Short mmCIF file of C-alpha atoms and ligand atoms in Angstrom, two decimals:
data_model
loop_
_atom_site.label_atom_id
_atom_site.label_comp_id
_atom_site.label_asym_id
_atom_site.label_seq_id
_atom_site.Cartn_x
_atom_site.Cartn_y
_atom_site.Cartn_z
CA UNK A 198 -171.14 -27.57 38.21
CA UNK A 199 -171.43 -24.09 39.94
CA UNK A 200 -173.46 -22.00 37.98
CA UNK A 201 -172.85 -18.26 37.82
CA UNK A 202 -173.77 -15.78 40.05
CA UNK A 203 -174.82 -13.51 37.50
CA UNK A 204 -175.77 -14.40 33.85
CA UNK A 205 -175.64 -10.86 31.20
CA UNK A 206 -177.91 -10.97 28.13
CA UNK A 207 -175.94 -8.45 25.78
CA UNK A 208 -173.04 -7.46 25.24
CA UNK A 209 -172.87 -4.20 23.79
CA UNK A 210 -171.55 -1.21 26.14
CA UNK A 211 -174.63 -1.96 28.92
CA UNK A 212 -173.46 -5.66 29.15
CA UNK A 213 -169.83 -5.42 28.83
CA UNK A 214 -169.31 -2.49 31.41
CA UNK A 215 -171.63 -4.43 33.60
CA UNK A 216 -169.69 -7.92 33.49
CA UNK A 217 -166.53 -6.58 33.95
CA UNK A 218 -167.60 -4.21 37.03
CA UNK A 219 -169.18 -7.26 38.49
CA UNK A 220 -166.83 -9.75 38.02
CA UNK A 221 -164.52 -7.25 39.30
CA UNK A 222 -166.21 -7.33 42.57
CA UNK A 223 -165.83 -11.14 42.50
CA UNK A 224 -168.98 -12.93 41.16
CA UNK A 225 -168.87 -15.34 39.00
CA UNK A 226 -170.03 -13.43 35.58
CA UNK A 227 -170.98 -15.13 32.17
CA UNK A 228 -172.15 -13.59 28.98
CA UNK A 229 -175.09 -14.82 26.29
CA UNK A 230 -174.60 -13.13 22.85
CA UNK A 231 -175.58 -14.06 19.33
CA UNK A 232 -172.26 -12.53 18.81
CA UNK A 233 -169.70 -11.63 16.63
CA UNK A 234 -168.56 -9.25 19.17
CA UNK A 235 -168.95 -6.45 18.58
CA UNK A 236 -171.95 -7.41 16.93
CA UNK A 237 -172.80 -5.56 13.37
CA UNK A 238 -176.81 -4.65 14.19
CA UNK A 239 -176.02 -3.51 17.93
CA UNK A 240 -176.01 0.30 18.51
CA UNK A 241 -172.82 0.02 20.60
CA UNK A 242 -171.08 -0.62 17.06
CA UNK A 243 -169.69 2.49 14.95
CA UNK A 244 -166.89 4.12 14.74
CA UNK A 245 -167.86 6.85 16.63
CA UNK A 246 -169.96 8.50 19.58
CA UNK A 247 -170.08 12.02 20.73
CA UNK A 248 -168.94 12.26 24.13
CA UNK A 249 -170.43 15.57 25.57
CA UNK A 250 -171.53 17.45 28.86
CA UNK A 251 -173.97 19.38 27.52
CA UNK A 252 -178.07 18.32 28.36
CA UNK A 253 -179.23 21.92 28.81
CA UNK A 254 -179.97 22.89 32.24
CA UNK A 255 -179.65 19.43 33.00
CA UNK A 256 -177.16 19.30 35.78
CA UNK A 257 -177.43 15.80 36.58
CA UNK A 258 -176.74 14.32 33.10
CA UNK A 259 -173.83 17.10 33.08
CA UNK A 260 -172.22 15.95 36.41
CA UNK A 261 -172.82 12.24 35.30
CA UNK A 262 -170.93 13.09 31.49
CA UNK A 263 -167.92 14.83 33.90
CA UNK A 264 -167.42 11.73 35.68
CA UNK A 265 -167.52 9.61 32.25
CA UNK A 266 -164.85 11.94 30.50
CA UNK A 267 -162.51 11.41 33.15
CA UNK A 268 -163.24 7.86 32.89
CA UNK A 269 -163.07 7.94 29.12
CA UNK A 270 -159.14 10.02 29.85
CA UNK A 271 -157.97 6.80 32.04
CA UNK A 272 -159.57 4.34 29.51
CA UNK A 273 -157.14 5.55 27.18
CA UNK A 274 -154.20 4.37 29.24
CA UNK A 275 -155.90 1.35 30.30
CA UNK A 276 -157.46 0.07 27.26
CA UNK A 277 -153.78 0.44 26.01
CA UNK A 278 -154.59 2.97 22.77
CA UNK A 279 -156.60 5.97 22.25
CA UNK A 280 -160.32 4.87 22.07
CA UNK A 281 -161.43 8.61 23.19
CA UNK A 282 -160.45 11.71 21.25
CA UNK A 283 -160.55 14.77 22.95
CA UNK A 284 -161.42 17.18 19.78
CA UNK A 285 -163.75 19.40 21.86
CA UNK A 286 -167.45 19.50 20.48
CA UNK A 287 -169.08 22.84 18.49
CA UNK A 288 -172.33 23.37 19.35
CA UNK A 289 -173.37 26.13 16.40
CA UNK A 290 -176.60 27.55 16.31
CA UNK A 291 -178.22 29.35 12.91
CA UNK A 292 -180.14 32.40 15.12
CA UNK A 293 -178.56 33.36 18.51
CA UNK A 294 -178.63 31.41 21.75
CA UNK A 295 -181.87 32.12 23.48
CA UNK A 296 -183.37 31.38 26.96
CA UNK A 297 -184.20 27.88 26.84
CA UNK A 298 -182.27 26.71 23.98
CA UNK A 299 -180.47 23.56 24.45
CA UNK A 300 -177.02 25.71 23.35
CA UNK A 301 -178.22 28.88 26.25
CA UNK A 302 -179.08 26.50 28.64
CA UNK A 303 -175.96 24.24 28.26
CA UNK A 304 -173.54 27.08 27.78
CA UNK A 305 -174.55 28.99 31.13
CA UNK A 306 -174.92 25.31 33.00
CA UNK A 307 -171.10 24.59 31.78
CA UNK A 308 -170.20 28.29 32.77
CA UNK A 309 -171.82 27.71 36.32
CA UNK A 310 -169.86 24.38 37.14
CA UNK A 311 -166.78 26.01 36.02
CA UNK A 312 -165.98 24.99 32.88
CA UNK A 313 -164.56 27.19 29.69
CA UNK A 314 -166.82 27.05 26.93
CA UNK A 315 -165.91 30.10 24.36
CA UNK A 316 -168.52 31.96 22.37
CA UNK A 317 -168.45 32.45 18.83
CA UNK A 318 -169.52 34.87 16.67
CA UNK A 319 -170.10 34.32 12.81
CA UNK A 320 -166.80 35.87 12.03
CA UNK A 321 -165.06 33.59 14.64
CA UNK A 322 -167.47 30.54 13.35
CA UNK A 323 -165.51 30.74 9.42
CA UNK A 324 -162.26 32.35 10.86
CA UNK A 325 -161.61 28.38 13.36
CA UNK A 326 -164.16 26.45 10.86
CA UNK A 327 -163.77 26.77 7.64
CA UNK A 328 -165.62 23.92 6.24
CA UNK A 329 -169.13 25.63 7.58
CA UNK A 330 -170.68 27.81 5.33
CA UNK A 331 -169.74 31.56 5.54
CA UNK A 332 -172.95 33.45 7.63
CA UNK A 333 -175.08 30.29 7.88
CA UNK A 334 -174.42 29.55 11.60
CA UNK A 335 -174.27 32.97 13.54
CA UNK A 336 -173.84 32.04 17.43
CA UNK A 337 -172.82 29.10 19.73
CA UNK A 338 -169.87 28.15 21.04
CA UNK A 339 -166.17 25.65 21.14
CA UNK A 340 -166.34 23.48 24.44
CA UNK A 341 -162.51 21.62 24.66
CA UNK A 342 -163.62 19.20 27.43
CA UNK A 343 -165.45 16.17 24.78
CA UNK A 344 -165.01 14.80 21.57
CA UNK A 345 -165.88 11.28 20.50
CA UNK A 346 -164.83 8.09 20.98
CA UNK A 347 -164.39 4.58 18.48
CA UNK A 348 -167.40 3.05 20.18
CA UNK A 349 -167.31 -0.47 17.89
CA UNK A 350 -163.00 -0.39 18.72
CA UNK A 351 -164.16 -0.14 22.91
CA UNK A 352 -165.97 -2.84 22.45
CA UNK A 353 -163.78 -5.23 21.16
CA UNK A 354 -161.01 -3.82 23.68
CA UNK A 355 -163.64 -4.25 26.77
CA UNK A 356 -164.35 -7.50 25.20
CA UNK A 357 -160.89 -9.06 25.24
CA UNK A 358 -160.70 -7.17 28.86
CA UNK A 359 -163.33 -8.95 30.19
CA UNK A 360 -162.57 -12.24 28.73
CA UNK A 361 -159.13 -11.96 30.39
CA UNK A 362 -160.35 -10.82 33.80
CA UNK A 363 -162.95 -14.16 33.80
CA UNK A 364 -165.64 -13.67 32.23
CA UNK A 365 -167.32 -16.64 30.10
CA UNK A 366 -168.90 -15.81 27.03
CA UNK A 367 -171.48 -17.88 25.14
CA UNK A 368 -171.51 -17.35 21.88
CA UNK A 369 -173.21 -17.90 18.70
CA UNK A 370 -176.95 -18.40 20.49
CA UNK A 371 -179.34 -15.66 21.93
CA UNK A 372 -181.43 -15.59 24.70
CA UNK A 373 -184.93 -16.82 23.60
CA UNK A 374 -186.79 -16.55 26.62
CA UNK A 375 -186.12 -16.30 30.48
CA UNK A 376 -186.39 -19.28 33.16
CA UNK A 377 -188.81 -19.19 36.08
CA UNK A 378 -188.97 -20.67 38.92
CA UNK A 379 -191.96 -22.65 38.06
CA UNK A 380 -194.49 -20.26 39.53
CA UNK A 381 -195.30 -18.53 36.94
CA UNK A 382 -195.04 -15.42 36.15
CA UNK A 383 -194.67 -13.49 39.31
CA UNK A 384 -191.78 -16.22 39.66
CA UNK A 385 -188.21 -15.72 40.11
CA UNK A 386 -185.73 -15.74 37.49
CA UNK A 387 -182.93 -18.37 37.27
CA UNK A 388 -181.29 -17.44 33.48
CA UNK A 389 -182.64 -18.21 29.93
CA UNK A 390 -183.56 -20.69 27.75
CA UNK A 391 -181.33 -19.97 24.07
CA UNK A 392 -182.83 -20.36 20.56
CA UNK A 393 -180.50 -23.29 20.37
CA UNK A 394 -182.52 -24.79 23.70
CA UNK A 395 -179.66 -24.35 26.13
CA UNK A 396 -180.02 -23.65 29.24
CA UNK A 397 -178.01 -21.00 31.17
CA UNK A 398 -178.73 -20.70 34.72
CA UNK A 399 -177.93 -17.99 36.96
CA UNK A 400 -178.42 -16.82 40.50
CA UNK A 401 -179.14 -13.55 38.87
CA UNK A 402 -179.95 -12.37 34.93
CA UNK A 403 -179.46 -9.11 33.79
CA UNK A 404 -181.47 -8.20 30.13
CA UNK A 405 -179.14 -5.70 28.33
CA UNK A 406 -180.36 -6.06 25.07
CA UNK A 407 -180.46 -3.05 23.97
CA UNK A 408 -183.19 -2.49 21.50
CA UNK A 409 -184.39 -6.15 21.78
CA UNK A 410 -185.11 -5.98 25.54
CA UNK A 411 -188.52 -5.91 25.12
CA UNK A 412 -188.63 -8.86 22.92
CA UNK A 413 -187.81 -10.57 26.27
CA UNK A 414 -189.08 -8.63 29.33
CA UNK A 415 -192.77 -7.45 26.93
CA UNK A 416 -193.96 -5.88 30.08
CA UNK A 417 -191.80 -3.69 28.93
CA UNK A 418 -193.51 -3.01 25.32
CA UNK A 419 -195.02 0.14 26.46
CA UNK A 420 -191.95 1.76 28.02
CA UNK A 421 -189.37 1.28 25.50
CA UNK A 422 -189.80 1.26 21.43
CA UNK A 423 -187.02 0.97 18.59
CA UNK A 424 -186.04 3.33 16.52
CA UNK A 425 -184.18 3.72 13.90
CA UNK A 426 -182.01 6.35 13.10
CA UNK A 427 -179.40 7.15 9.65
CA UNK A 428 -176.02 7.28 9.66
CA UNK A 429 -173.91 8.56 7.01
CA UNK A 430 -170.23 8.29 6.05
CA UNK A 431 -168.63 10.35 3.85
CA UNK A 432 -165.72 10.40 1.48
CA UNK A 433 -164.31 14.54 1.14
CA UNK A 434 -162.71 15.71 -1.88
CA UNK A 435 -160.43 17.32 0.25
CA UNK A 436 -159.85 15.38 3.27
CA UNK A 437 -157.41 18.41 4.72
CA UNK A 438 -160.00 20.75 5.74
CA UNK A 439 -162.30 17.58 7.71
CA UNK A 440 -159.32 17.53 10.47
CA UNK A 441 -160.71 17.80 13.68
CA UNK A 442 -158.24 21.10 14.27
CA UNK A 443 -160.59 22.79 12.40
CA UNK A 444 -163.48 20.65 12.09
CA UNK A 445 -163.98 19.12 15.60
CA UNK A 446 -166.92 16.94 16.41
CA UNK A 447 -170.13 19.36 16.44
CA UNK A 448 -174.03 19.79 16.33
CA UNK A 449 -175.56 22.13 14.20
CA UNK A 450 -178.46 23.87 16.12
CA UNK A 451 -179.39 19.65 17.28
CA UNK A 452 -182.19 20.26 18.82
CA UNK A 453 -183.65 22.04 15.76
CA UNK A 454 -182.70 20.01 12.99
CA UNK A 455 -181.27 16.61 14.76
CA UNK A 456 -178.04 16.95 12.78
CA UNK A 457 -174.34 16.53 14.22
CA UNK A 458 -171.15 14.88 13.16
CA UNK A 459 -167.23 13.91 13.43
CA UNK A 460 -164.09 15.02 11.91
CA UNK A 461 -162.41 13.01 9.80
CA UNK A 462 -161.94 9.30 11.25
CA UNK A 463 -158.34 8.52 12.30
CA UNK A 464 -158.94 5.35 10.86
CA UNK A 465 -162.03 5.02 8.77
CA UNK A 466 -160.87 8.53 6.88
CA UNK A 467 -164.52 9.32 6.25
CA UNK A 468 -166.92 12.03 8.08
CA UNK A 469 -169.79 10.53 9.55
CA UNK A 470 -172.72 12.77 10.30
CA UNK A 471 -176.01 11.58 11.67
CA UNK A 472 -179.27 12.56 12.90
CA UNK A 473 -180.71 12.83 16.67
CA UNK A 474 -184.03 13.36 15.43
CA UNK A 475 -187.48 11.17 16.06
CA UNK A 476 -186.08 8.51 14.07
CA UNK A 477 -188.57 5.47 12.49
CA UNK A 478 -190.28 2.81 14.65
CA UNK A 479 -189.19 -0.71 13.82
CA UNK A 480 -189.19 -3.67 14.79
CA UNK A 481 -185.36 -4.78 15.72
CA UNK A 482 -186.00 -8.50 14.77
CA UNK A 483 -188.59 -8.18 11.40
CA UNK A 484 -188.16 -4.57 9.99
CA UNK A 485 -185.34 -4.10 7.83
CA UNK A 486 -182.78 -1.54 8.75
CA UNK A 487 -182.04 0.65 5.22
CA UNK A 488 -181.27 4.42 5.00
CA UNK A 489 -184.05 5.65 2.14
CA UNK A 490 -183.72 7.96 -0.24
CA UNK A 491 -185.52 10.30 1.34
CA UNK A 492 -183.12 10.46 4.23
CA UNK A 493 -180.11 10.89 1.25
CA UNK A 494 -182.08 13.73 -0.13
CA UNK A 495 -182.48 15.52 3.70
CA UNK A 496 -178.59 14.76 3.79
CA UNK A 497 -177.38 16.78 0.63
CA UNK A 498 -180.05 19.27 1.47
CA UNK A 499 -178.00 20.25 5.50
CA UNK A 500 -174.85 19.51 3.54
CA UNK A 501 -176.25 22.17 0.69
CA UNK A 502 -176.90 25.06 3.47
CA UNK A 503 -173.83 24.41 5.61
CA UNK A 504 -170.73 21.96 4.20
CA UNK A 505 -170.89 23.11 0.75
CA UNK A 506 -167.48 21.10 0.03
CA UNK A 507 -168.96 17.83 1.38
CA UNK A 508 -172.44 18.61 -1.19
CA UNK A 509 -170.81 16.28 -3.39
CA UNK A 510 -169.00 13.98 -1.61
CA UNK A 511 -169.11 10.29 -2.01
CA UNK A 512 -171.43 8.42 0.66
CA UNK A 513 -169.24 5.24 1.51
CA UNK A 514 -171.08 3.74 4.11
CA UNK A 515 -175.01 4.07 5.52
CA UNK A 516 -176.31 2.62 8.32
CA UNK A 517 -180.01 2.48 10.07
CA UNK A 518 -178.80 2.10 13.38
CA UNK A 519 -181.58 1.61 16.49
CA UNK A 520 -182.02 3.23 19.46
CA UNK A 521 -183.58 1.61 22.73
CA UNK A 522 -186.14 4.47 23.17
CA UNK A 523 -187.77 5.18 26.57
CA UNK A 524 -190.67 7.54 26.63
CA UNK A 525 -188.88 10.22 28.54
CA UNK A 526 -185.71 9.25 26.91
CA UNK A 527 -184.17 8.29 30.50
CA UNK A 528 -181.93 5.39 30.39
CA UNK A 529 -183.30 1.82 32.70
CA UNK A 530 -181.55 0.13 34.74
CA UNK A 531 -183.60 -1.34 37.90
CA UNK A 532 -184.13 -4.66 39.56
CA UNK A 533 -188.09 -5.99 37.95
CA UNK A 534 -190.76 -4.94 40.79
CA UNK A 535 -191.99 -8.46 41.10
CA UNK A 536 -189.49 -10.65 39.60
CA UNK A 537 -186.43 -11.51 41.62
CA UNK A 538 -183.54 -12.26 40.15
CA UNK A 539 -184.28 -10.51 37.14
CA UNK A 540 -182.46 -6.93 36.43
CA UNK A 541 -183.16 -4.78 33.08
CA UNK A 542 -179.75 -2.42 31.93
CA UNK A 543 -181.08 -1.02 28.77
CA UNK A 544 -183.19 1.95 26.86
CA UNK A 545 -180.41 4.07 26.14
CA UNK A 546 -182.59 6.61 24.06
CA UNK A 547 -179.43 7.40 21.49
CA UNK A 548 -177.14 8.46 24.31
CA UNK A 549 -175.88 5.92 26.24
CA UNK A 550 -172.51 4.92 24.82
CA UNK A 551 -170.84 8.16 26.30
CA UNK A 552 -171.52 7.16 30.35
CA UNK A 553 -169.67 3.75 29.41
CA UNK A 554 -166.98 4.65 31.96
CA UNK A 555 -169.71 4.87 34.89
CA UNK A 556 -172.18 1.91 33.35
CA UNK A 557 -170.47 -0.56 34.89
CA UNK A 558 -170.51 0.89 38.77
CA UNK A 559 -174.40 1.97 38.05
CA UNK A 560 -175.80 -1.66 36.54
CA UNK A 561 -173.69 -3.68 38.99
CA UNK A 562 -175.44 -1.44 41.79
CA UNK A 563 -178.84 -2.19 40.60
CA UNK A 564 -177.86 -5.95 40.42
CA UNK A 565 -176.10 -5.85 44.15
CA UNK A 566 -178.86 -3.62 45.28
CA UNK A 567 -176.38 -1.13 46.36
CA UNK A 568 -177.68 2.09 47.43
CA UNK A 569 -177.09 4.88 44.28
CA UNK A 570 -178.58 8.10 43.66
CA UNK A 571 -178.09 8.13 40.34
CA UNK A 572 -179.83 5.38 40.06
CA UNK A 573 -183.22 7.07 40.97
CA UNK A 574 -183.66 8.59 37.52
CA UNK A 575 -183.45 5.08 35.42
CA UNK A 576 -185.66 3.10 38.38
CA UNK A 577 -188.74 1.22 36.70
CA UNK A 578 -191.55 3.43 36.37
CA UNK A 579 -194.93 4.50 34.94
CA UNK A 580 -195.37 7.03 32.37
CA UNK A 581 -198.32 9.39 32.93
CA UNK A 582 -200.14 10.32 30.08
CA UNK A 583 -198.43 12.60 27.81
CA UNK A 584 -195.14 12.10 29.36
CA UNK A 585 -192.77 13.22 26.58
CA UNK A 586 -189.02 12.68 25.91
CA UNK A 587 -186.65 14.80 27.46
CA UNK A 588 -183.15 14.33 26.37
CA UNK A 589 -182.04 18.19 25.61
CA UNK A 590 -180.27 17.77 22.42
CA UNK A 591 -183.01 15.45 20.38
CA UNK A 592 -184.53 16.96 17.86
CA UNK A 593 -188.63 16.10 18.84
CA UNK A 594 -189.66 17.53 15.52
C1 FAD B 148 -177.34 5.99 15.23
C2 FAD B 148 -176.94 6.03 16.68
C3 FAD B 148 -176.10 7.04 17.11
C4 FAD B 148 -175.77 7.15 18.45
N1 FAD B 148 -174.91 8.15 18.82
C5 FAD B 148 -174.56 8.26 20.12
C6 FAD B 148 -173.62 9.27 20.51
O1 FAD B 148 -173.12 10.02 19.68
N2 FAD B 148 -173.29 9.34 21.84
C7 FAD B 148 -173.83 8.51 22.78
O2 FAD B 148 -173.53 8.66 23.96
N3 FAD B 148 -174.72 7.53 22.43
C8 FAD B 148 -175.09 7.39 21.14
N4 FAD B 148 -175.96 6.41 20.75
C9 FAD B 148 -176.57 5.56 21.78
C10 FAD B 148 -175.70 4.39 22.16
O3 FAD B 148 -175.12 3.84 21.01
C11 FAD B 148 -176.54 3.38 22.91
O4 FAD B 148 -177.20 3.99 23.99
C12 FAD B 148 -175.72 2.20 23.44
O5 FAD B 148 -174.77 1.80 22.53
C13 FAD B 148 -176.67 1.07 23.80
O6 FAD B 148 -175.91 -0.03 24.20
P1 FAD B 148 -176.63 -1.39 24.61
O7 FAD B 148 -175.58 -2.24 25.19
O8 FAD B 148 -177.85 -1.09 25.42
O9 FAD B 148 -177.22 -1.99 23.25
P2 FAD B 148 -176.49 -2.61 21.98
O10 FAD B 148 -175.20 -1.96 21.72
O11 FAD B 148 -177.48 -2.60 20.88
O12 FAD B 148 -176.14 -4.12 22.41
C14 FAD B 148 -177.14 -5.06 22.61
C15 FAD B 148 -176.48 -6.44 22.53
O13 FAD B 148 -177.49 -7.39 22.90
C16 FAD B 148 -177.35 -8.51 22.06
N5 FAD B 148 -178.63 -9.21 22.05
C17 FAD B 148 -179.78 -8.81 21.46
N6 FAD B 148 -180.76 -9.73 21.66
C18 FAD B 148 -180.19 -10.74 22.38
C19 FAD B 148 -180.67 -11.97 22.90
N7 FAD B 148 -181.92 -12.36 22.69
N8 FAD B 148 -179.81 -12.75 23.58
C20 FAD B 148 -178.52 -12.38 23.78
N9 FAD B 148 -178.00 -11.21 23.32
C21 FAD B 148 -178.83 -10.41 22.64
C22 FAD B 148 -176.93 -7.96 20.71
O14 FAD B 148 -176.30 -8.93 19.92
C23 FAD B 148 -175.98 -6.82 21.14
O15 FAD B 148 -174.64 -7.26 21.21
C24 FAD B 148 -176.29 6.24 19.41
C25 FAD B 148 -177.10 5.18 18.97
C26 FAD B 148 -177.43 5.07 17.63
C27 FAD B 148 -178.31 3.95 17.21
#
């Protein structure tokens, strides 16, 4: 029997853009997961991602985020149902913008590439938003173009997509360790061995793990770290005044405190908010993933200083959720140095699921070796000492 072209490890939003692009441009494209798709510990599944421009003065993130929203606008035909809502995102600050701020910096970048981002002042803040605390957040501004989008409902749609279109899925067993050639371990790569023994074989394997990448590439150890991040939903008293018309998706000075959140969920009817900041270390196989007390307590504290009528609302729903952390936050997606055969799609730094729309076209580059500039920025590299991350919004603190 044949065997594939290309064999993907992962499918979360790395791996499922990436099979369908590729079997799209006619190779033969199969899938190892430990499944369910979408599977319940992957960061791909939530009900909801920001989808944003903003990175700063970061103009290459912001043209790459353009290109995604427009793909996120036809995925909404093509996927057949609205999987991207176009709410707009506030970005509110508690002092004004400065120089340098990630709000400054991303407000002037937007203005500069012609987009329409509108200021607000603390009267225009409670007069459009309500639900934020009279006084508390005193400059920033409304962006239209963004919103959010059901990641964990993408998923299964892309799923079923790719399914249909040809790809094979193997289910039920995980990648345990990748085949060589024999010569060790400068050798090339010909698929993986699962933790049920099976072997997949493939003229090419691409490791989109996610957070477990390094659990099967560990040359990669020192590059990319979990970590592990909480997620809240909650249940309003008064689920009127959470509708994104007035409460659109937003960050609340981000790269200050970390925090940012959704209106209410078209589905889920809860408000998730969540926090971009340093996160825990853990390790995505051993560590259990649980949201502490301590995080609850730095919850009701942000809620206490700027959603006084969420204070007391009922948490439904926490999650630790991981992120595939790079030391410069940059995502990686490159062909290995000295491996052929072997590509790595991964270290999405907790903001990866927005580019979904473009994934596909930049992972199936790396695997055809297709020239791409974007590509340059997520190449395998070194990290010189002191290197630190650089994704605009995190919260470092
Ligand atoms: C709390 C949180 C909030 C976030 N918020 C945002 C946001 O608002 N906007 C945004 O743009 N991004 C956000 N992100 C980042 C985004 O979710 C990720 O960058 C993206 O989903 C990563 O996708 P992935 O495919 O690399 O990994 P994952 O989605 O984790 O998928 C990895 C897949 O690999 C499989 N797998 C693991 N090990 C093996 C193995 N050995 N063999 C076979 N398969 C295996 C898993 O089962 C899984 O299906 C957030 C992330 C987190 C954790």
């Amino acid at each position: 029997m044949a065997i594939p072209d290309v064999l993907v490890v992962g499918a979360g939003i790395y791996g499922l853009t990436t099979a369908l692009e590729l079997v799209r441009r006619g190779s033969r494209t199969e899938v190892v997961d430990p499944g369910p798709i979408p599977h319940p510990l992957a960061a791909s599944t939530d009900i909801s991602k920001v989808i944003r421009m903003e990175y700063g003065s970061d103009a290459e993130y912001m043209a790459m985020a353009e290109a995604a929203i427009t793909g996120w606008q036809q995925w909404n035909e093509a996927l057949g149902e609205t999987v991207f809502h176009r709410t707009g995102v506030a970005m509110l600050t508690r002092q004004s913008m400065a120089p340098g701020g990630f709000e400054f910096e991303s407000f002037h970048l937007l203005r500069l590439r012609n987009h329409a981002p509108e200021r607000l002042s603390a009267d225009e803040i409670s007069r459009r938003f309500p639900a934020w605390k009279p006084g508390a957040f005193v400059d920033g501004f409304f962006h239209a173009e963004g919103g959010f989008a059901e990641s964990g409902r993408v998923i299964e749609l892309l799923f079923e997509m790719a399914r249909r279109e040809g790809v094979t899925f193997h289910l039920g067993e995980a990648a345990a360790s990748l085949l060589g050639d024999g010569k060790g371990a400068a050798g090339r790569v010909r698929g993986v061995r699962t933790d049920r023994g099976t072997l997949h074989r493939a003229g090419q394997t691409v490791v989109s793990a996610g957070s477990w990448t390094p659990g099967l590439v560990p040359e990669l150890g020192p590059a990319m770290k979990a970590s592990g991040h909480p997620v809240f939903h909650l249940e309003p008293a008064d689920p009127t005044r959470f509708g994104a018309h007035q409460f659109p998706t937003f960050t609340a000075d981000v790269s200050r405190s970390g925090w940012y959140g959704f209106p209410l969920h078209p589905r889920a009817g809860v408000v998730k908010i969540a926090n971009h900041g340093a996160g825990r270390i853990l390790d995505p196989v051993r560590d259990a993933r649980v949201v502490t007390e301590d995080d609850a307590r730095g919850l009701r504290a942000f809620l206490a200083e700027t959603f006084p009528d969420l204070e007391g609302a009922r948490i439904a729903y926490t999650r630790r959720c991981l992120y595939c952390d790079t030391v410069d936050e940059h995502f990686w997606i490159d062909r290995h140095p000295e491996r052929e055969g072997l590509i790595v799609a991964a270290g999405g730094s907790g903001h990866g699921f927005k580019f979904a729309p473009i994934l596909g076209t930049l992972v199936a580059d790396a695997v055809e070796g297709r020239p791409n500039p974007r590509l340059s920025r997520f190449r395998w590299r070194e990290f010189d000492e002191g290197i630190v991350g650089q994704e605009a919004a995190r919260f470092h603190g």
